[in-house]
Coordinates of C-alpha atoms and ligand atoms in Angstrom, one line a residue:
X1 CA 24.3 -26.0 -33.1
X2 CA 26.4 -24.3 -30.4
X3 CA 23.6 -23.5 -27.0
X4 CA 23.7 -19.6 -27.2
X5 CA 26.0 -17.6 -24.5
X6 CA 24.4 -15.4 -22.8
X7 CA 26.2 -12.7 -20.5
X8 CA 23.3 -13.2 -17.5
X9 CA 20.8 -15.8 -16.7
X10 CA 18.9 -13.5 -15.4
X11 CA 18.5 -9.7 -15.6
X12 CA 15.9 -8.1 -13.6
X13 CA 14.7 -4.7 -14.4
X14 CA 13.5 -2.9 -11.0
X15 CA 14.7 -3.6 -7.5
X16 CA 11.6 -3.5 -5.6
X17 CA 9.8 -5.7 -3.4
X18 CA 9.1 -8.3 -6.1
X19 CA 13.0 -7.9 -7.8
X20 CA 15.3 -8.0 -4.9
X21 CA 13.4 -11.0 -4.0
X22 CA 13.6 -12.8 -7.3
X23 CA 17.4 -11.6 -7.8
X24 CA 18.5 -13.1 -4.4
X25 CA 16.5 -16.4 -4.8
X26 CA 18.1 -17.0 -8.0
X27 CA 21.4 -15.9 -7.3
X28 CA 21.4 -18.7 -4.1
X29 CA 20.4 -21.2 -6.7
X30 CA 23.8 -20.6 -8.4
X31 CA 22.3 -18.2 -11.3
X32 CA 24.9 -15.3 -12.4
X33 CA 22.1 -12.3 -11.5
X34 CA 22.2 -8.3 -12.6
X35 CA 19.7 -5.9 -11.4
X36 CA 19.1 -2.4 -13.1
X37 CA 17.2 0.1 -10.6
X38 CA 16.6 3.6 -12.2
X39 CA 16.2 5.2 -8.2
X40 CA 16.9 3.4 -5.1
X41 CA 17.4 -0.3 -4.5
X42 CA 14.5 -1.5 -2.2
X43 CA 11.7 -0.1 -4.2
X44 CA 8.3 1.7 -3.6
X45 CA 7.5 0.2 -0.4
X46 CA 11.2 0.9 1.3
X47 CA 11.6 4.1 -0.1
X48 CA 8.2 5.6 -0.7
X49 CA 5.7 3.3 0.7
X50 CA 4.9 1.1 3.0
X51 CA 7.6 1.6 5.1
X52 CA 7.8 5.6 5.7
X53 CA 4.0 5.8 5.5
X54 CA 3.5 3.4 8.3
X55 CA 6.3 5.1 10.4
X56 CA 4.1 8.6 9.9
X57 CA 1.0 7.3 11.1
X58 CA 3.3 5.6 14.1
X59 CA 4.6 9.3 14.4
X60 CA 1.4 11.0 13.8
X61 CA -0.6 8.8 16.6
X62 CA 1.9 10.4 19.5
X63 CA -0.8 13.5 19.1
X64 CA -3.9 11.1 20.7
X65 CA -1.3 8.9 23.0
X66 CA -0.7 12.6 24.3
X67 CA -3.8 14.1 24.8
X68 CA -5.1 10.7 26.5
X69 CA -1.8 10.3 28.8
X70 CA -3.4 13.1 31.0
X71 CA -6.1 10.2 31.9
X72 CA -3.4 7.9 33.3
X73 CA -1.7 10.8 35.5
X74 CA 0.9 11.8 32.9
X75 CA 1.6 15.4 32.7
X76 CA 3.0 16.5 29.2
X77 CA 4.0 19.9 29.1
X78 CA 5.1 22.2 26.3
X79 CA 4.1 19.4 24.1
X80 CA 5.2 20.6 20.2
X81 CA 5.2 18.8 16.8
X82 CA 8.3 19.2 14.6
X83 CA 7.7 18.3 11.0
X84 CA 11.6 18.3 10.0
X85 CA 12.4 15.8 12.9
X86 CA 10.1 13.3 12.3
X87 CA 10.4 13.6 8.5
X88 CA 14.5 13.2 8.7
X89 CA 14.0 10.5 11.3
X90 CA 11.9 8.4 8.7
X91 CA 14.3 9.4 5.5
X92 CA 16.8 8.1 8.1
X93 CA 15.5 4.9 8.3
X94 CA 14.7 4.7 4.6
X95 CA 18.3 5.5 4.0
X96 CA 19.0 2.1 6.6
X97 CA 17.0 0.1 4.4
X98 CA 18.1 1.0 1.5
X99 CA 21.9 -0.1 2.4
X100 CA 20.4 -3.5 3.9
X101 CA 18.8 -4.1 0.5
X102 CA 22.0 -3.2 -1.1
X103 CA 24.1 -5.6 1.3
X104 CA 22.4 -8.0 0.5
X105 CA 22.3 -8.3 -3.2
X106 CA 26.3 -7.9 -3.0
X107 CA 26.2 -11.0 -0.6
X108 CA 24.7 -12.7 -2.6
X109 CA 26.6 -12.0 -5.7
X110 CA 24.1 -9.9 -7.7
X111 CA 25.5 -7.4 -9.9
X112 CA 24.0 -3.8 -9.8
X113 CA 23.8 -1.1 -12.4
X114 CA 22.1 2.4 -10.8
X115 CA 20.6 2.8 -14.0
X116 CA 17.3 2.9 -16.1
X117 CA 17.0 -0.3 -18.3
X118 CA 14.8 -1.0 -21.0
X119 CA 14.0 -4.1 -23.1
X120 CA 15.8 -4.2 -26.9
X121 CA 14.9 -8.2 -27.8
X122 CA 13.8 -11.1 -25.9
X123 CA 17.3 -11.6 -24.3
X124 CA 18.6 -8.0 -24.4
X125 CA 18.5 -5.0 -21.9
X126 CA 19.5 -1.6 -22.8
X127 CA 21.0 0.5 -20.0
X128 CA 20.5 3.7 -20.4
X129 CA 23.3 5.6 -18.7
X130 CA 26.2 3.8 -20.0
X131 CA 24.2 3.1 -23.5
X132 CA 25.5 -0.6 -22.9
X133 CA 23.8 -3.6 -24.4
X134 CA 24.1 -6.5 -22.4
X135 CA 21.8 -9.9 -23.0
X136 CA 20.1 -12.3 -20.4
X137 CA 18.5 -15.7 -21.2
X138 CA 15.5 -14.6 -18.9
X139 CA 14.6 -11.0 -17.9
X140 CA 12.4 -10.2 -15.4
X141 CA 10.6 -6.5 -15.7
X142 CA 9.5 -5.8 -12.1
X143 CA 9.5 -2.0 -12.4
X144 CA 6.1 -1.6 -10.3
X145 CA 3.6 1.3 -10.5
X146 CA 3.5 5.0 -10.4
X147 CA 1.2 7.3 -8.8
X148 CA -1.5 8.5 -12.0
X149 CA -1.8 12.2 -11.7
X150 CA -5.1 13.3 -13.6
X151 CA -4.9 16.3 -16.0
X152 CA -6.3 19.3 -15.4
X153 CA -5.0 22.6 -15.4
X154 CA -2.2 23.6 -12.3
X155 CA -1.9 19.6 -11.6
X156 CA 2.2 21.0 -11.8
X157 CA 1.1 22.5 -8.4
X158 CA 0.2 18.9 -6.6
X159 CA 2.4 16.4 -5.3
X160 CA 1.7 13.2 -5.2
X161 CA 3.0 9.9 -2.8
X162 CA 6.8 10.5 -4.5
X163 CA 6.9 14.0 -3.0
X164 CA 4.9 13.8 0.2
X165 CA 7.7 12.3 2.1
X166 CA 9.7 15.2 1.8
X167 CA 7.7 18.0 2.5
X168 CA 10.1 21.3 4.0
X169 CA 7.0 21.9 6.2
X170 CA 4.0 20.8 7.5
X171 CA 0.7 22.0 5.1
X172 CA -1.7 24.2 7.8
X173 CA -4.3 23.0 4.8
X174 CA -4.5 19.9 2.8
X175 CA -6.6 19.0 0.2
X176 CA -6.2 15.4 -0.5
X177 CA -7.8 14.1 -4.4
X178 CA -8.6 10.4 -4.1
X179 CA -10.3 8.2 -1.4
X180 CA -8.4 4.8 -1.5
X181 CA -6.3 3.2 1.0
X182 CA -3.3 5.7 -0.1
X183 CA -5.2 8.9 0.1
X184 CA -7.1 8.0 3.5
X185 CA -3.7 6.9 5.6
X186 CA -2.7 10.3 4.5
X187 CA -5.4 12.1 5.8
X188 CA -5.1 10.4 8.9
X189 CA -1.3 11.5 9.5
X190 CA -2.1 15.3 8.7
X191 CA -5.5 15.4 10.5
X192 CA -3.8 13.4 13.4
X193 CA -0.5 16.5 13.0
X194 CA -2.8 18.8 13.5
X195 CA -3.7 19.7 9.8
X196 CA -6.9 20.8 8.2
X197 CA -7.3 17.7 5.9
X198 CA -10.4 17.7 3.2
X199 CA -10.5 14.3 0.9
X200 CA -11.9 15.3 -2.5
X201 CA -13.5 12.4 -4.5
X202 CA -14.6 11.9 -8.0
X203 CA -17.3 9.8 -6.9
X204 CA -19.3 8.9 -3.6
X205 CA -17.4 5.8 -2.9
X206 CA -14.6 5.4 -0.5
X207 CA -12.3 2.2 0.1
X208 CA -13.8 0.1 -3.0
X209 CA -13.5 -3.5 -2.5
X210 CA -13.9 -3.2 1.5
X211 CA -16.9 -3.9 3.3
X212 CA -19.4 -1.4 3.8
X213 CA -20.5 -0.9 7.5
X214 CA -16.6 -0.2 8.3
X215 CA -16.3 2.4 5.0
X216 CA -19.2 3.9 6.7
X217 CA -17.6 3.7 9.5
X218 CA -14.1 5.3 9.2
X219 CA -16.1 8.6 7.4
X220 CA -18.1 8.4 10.1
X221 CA -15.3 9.2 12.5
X222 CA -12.4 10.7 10.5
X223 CA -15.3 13.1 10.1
X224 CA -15.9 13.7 13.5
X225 CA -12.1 14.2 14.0
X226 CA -12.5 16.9 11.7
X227 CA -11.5 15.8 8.3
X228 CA -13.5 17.1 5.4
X229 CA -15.0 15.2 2.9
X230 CA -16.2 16.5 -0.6
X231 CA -18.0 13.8 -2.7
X232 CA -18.9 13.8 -7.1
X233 CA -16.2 16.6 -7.1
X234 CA -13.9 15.9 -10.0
X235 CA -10.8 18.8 -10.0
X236 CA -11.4 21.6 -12.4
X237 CA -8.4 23.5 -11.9
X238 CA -5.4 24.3 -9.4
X239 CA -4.1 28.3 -9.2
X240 CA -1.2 29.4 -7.1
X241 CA -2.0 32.4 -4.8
X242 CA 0.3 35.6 -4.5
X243 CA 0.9 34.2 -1.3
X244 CA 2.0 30.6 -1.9
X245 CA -1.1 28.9 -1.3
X246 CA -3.5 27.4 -3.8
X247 CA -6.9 27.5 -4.7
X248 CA -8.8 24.1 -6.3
X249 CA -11.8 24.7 -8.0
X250 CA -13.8 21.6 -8.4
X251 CA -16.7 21.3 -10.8
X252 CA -19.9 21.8 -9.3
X253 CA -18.6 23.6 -6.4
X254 CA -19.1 27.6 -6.6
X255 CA -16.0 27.8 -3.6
X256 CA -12.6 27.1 -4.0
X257 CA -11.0 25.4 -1.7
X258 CA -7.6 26.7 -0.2
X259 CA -5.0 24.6 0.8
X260 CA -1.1 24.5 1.3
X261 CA -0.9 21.5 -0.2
X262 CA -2.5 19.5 -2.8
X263 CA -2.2 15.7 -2.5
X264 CA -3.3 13.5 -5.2
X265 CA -3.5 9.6 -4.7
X266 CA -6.0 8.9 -7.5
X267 CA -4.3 5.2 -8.0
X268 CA -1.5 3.8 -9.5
X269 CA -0.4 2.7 -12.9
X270 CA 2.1 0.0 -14.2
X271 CA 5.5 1.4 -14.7
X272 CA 5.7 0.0 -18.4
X273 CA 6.0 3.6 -20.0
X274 CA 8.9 3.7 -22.9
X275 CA 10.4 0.7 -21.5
X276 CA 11.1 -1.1 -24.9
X277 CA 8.7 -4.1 -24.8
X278 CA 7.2 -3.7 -28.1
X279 CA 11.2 -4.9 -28.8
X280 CA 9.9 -8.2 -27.7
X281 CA 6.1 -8.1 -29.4
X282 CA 4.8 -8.0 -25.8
X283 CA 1.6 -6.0 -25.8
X284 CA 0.4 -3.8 -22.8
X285 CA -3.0 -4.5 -21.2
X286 CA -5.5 -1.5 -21.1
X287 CA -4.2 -0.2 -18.1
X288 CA -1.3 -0.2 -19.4
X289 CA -0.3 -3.7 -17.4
X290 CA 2.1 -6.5 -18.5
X291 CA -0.5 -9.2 -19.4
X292 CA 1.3 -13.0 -17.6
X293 CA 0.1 -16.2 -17.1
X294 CA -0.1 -18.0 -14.3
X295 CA 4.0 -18.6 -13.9
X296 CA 5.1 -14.5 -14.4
X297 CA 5.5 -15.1 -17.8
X298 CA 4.6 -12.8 -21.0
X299 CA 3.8 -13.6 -24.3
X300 CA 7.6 -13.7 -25.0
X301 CA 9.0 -16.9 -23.6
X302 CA 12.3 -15.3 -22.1
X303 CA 10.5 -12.5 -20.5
X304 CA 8.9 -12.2 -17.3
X305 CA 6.8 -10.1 -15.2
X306 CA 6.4 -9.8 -11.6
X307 CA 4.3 -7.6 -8.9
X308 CA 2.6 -3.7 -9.5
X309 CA 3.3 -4.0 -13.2
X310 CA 1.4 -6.9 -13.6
X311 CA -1.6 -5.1 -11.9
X312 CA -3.2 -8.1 -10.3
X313 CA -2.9 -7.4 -6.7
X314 CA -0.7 -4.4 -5.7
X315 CA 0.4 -5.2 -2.4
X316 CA 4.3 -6.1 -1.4
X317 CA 3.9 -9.3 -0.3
X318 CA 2.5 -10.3 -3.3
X319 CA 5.2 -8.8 -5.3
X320 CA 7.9 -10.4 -2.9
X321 CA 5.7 -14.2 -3.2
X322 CA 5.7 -13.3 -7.4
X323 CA 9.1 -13.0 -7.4
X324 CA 10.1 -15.6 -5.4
X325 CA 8.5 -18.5 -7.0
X326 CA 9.4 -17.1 -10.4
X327 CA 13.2 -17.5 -9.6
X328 CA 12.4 -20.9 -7.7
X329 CA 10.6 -22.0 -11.0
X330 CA 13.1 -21.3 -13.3
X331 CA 16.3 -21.8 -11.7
X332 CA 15.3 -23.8 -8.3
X333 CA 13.8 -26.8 -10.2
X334 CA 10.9 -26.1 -7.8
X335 CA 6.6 -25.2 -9.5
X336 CA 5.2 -23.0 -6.9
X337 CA 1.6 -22.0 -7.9
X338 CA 0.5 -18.9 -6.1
X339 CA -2.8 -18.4 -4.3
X340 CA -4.6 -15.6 -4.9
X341 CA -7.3 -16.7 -2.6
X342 CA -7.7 -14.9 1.4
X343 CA -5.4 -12.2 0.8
X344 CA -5.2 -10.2 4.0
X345 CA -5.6 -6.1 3.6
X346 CA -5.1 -2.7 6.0
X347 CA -5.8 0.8 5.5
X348 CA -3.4 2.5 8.1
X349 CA -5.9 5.0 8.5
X350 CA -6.8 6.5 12.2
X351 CA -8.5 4.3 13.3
X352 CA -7.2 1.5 10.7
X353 CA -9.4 -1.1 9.1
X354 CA -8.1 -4.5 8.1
X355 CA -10.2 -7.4 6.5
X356 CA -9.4 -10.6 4.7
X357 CA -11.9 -13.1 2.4
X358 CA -15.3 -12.2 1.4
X359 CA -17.0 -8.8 2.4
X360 CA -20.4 -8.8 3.3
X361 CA -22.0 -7.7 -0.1
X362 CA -19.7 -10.2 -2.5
X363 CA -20.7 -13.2 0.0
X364 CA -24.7 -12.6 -0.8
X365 CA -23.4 -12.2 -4.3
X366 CA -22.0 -15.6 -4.2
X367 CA -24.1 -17.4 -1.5
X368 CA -27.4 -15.9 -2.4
X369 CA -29.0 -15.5 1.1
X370 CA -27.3 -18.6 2.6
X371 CA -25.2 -16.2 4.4
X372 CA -24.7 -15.2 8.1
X373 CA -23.3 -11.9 9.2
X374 CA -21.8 -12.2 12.6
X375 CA -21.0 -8.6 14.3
X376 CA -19.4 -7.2 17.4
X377 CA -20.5 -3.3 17.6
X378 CA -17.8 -1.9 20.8
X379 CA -16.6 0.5 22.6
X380 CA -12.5 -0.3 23.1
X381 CA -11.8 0.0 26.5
X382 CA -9.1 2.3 25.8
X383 CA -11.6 5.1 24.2
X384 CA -14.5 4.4 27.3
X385 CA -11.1 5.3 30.0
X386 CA -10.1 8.0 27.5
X387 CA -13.4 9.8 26.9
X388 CA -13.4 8.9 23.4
X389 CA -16.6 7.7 22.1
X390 CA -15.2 6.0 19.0
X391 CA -16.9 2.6 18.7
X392 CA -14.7 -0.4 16.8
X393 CA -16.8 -3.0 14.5
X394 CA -15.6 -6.5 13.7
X395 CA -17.6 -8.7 11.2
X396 CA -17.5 -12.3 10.4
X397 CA -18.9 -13.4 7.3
X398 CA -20.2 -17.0 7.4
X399 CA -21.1 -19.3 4.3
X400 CA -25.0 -20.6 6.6
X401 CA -24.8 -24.3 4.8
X402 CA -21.1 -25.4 5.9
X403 CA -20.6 -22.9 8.8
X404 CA -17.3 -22.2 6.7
X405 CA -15.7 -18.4 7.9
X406 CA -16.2 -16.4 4.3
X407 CA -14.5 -13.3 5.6
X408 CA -13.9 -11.1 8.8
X409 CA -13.3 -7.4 8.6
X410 CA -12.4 -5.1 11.7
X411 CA -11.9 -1.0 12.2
X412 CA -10.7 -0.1 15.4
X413 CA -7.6 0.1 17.1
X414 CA -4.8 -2.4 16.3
X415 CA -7.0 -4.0 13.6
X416 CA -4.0 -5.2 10.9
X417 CA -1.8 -6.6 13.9
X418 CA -5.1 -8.6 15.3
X419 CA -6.4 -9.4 11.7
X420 CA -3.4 -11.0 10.1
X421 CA -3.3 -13.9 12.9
X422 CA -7.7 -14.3 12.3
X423 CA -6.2 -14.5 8.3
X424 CA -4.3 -17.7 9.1
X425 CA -8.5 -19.4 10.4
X426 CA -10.0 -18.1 7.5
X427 CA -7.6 -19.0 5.2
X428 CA -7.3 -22.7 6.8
X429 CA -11.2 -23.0 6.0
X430 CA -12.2 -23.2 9.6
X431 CA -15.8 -22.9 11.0
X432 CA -17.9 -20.4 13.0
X433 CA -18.0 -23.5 15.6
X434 CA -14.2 -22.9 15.8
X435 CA -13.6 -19.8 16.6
X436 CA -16.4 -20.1 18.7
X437 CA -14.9 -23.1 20.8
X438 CA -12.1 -20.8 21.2
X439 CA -11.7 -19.6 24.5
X440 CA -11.5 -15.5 24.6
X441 CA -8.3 -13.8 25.6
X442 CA -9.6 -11.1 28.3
X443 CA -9.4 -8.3 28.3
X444 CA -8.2 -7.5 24.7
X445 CA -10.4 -6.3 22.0
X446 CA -9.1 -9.6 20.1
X447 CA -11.6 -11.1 21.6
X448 CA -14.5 -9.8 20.3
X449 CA -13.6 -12.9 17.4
X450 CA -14.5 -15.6 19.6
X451 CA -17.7 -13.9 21.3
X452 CA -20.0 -12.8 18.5
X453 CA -23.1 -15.0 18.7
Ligands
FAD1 P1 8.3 -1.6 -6.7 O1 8.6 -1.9 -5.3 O2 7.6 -0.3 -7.0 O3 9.7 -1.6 -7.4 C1 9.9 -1.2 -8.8 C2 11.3 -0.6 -8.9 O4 11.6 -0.5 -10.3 C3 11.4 0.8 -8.4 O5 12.4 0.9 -7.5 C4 11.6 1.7 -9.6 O6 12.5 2.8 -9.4 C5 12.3 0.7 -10.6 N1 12.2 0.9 -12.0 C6 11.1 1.2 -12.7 N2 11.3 1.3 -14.0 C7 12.7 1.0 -14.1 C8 13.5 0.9 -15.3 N3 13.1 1.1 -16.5 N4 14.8 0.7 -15.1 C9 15.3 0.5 -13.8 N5 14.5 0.6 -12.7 C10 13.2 0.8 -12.9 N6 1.7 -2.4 0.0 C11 1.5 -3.1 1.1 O7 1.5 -4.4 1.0 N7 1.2 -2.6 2.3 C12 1.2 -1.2 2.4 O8 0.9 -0.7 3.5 C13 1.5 -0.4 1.3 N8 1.5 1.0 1.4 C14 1.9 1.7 0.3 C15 1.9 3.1 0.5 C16 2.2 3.9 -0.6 C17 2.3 5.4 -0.4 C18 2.5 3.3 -1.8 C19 2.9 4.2 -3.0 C20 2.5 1.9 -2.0 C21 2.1 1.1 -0.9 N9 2.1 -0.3 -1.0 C22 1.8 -1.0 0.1 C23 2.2 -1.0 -2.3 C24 3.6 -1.6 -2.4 O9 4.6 -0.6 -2.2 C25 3.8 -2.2 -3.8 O10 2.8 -3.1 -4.0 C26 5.2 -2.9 -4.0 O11 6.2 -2.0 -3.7 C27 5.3 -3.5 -5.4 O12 6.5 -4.1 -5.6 P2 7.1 -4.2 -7.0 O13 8.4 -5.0 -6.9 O14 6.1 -4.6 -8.0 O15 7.5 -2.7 -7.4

């Protein structure tokens, strides 16, 4: 029997973090590639992410490097904040990113359609502008996540992470719904701008999955920089003032709260809406996830899933990883198997918190009490010269029978540049003893790693 022609060997459906990658791999191993992206090529975290998220917080920190110049003999007059500038200066460099994704996928040789595509087989794609119907012995859906807006009535009157970016001005009020890592580097940037930021929260719990003492920490001081907090406060409703401004009501609270604004980063769901896999027999997960095995690949043989839409760890380089050894596996000749384990994490918040391995609470979970907790409880000397009295906290979590490092977790300043490189010791295995024979790097805050006994 004739083998079956194909017009692709691989169409990928989303070109994000985890499809660009998988579309350029396979392309260099000589695979004839398309990639279908409904919005812009690079994805969430180039467009509406990562990227223009971390360059607001760089933007946002100018306001404390300002106020503690004075300290250092600097003299900053007429200082002023321009929302427009720094907003066009960041859709700028999106707009720069978006053509270097593009370049490359035309190097190497990866045919694009600006389109939404959906799945209508196991080896067809629909494209939805042109109504085309083209087929693929693999397809890769790596369509990613979108920001879950909860429904109550007036949610038409929030914006969520898609929107925030492209504000006209700068809210005097913002009420943010969510606590997570999205809605907490958020509330940094307007507090830091000069905003009145309150975080509303369905529940009491900030930051889930990171350790405690620095949770407690970050409210503790994002508090004392003046950012609300309002706890067991589910929305109720959202009402648009004569004036432009909006009320939320939230239950169990007899005042509305006013705001310019309304923010909600209540999480993020997989992408998978009317997107045709039922065409295939592939059924969702309860979130709504593409259920794969340990390769990428669904219950349909010919169809594979990579990154947000998977929802097993939401985080770019995952996605990019995902998508890399799936296009190394099935057209490199080469079985990478992906570790989950050690997975370094930041919140971008001011001050940011960063931690990799086991937090304090899942270690005694695991290790019973055969646990040590190292800490290092400072003062950075850049907040004692600055009159600041914001105090940084670095744990190391340490398994008491092998003296193996478990986890370390950090809040203060710099913490993600200074973590990822600790990362590297803890994912390596290596001992208390090591970092201990590890001679400090003075004066950094860095050190603190090597000096808690
Ligand atoms: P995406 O990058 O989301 O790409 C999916 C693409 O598919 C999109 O471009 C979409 O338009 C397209 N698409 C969807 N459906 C279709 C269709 N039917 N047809 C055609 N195209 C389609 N991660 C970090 O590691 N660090 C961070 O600091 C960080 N910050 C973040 C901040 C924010 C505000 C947000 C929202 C996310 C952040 N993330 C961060 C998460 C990160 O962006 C994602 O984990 C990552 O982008 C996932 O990559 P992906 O390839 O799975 O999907």
């Amino acid at each position: 029997m004739a083998e079956q022609v194909f017009d692709y060997d691989l169409f990928v459906i989303g070109a994000g973090s985890g499809g660009v990658r998988a579309s350029r791999i396979a392309a260099s191993h000589g695979a004839r590639v398309a990639v279908a992206e409904e919005y812009r090529i690079g994805g969430t975290c180039v467009i509406r992410g990562c990227v223009p998220k971390k360059l607001l917080v760089y933007g946002s920190h100018f306001a404390e490097e300002l106020q503690d110049a004075a300290n250092y003999g600097w003299t900053v007059e007429k200082m002023h904040f321009d929302w427009p500038t720094l907003r066009d200066a960041v859709l700028r460099d999106v707009d720069r990113l978006n053509a270097a994704y593009t370049t490359t996928l035309e190097n190497n040789k990866v045919e694009r359609f600006l389109e939404r595509a959906t799945i209508a087989g196991p080896n067809a794609v629909r494209l939805a502008g042109s109504g085309r119907e083209v087929t693929a012995r693999h397809i890769l859906v790596a369509t990613g996540a979108w920001p879950v807006m909860p429904d109550f009535p007036g949610n038409e009157h929030c914006i969520t992470s898609n929107e925030v970016f492209h504000l006209e001005q700068l809210p005097r009020r913002v009420v943010i719904g969510g606590a997570g890592y999205i809605a907490l580097e958020f509330a940094g940037i307007f507090n830091a701008l000069g905003c009145h930021v309150t975080v509303v929260n369905r529940s009491e719990t900030l930051l889930r999955g990171y350790d405690e003492s620095l949770r407690d920490r970050l409210l503790q001081i994002t508090m004392a920089r003046g950012i609300e907090y309002k706890f067991n406060a589910p929305f109720e409703r959202v009402e648009q003032r004569a004036d432009g401004a909006f009320d939320v009501v939230l239950k169990g609270q007899p005042d509305p709260l006013c705001a310019d604004a309304v923010l909600i980063a209540t999480g993020r769901r997989p992408n998978t809406d009317g997107l045709g896999l039922e065409n295939a027999g592939i059924t969702l997960g309860a979130r709504g996830e593409i259920p794969v095995d340990a390769n990428g690949q669904t219950s349909c043989p010919s169809i594979h899933a990579v990154g947000d839409v998977t929802d097993r760890v939401q985080l770019t380089p995952i996605a990019i990883r995902e998508g890399h050894a799936l296009a190394d596996r099935l057209f490199g000749g080469r079985q990478t198997t992906l570790d989950y384990d050690c997975i370094p994490s930041a919140v971008f918040s001011q001050p940011p918190l960063a931690g990799v391995g086991l937090t304090e609470a899942q270690a005694r979970e695991a290790f019973g009490g055969n646990v040590k907790v190292y800490s290092s409880d400072f003062r950075p000397m850049k907040n004692i010269f600055a009159h600041r009295p914001e105090r940084g906290l670095y744990k190391m979590i340490v398994d008491a029978a092998t003296d193996r490092v478990l986890g370390i977790h950090m809040i203060g300043p710099e913490a993600p540049e200074i973590l990822q490189a600790a990362a590297i010791a803890v994912k390596a295995g290596l001992t208390k003893a090591d970092f201990d024979a590890t001679v400090a790097l003075h004066p950094s805050m860095a050190e603190e790693l090597v000096l808690m006994r």
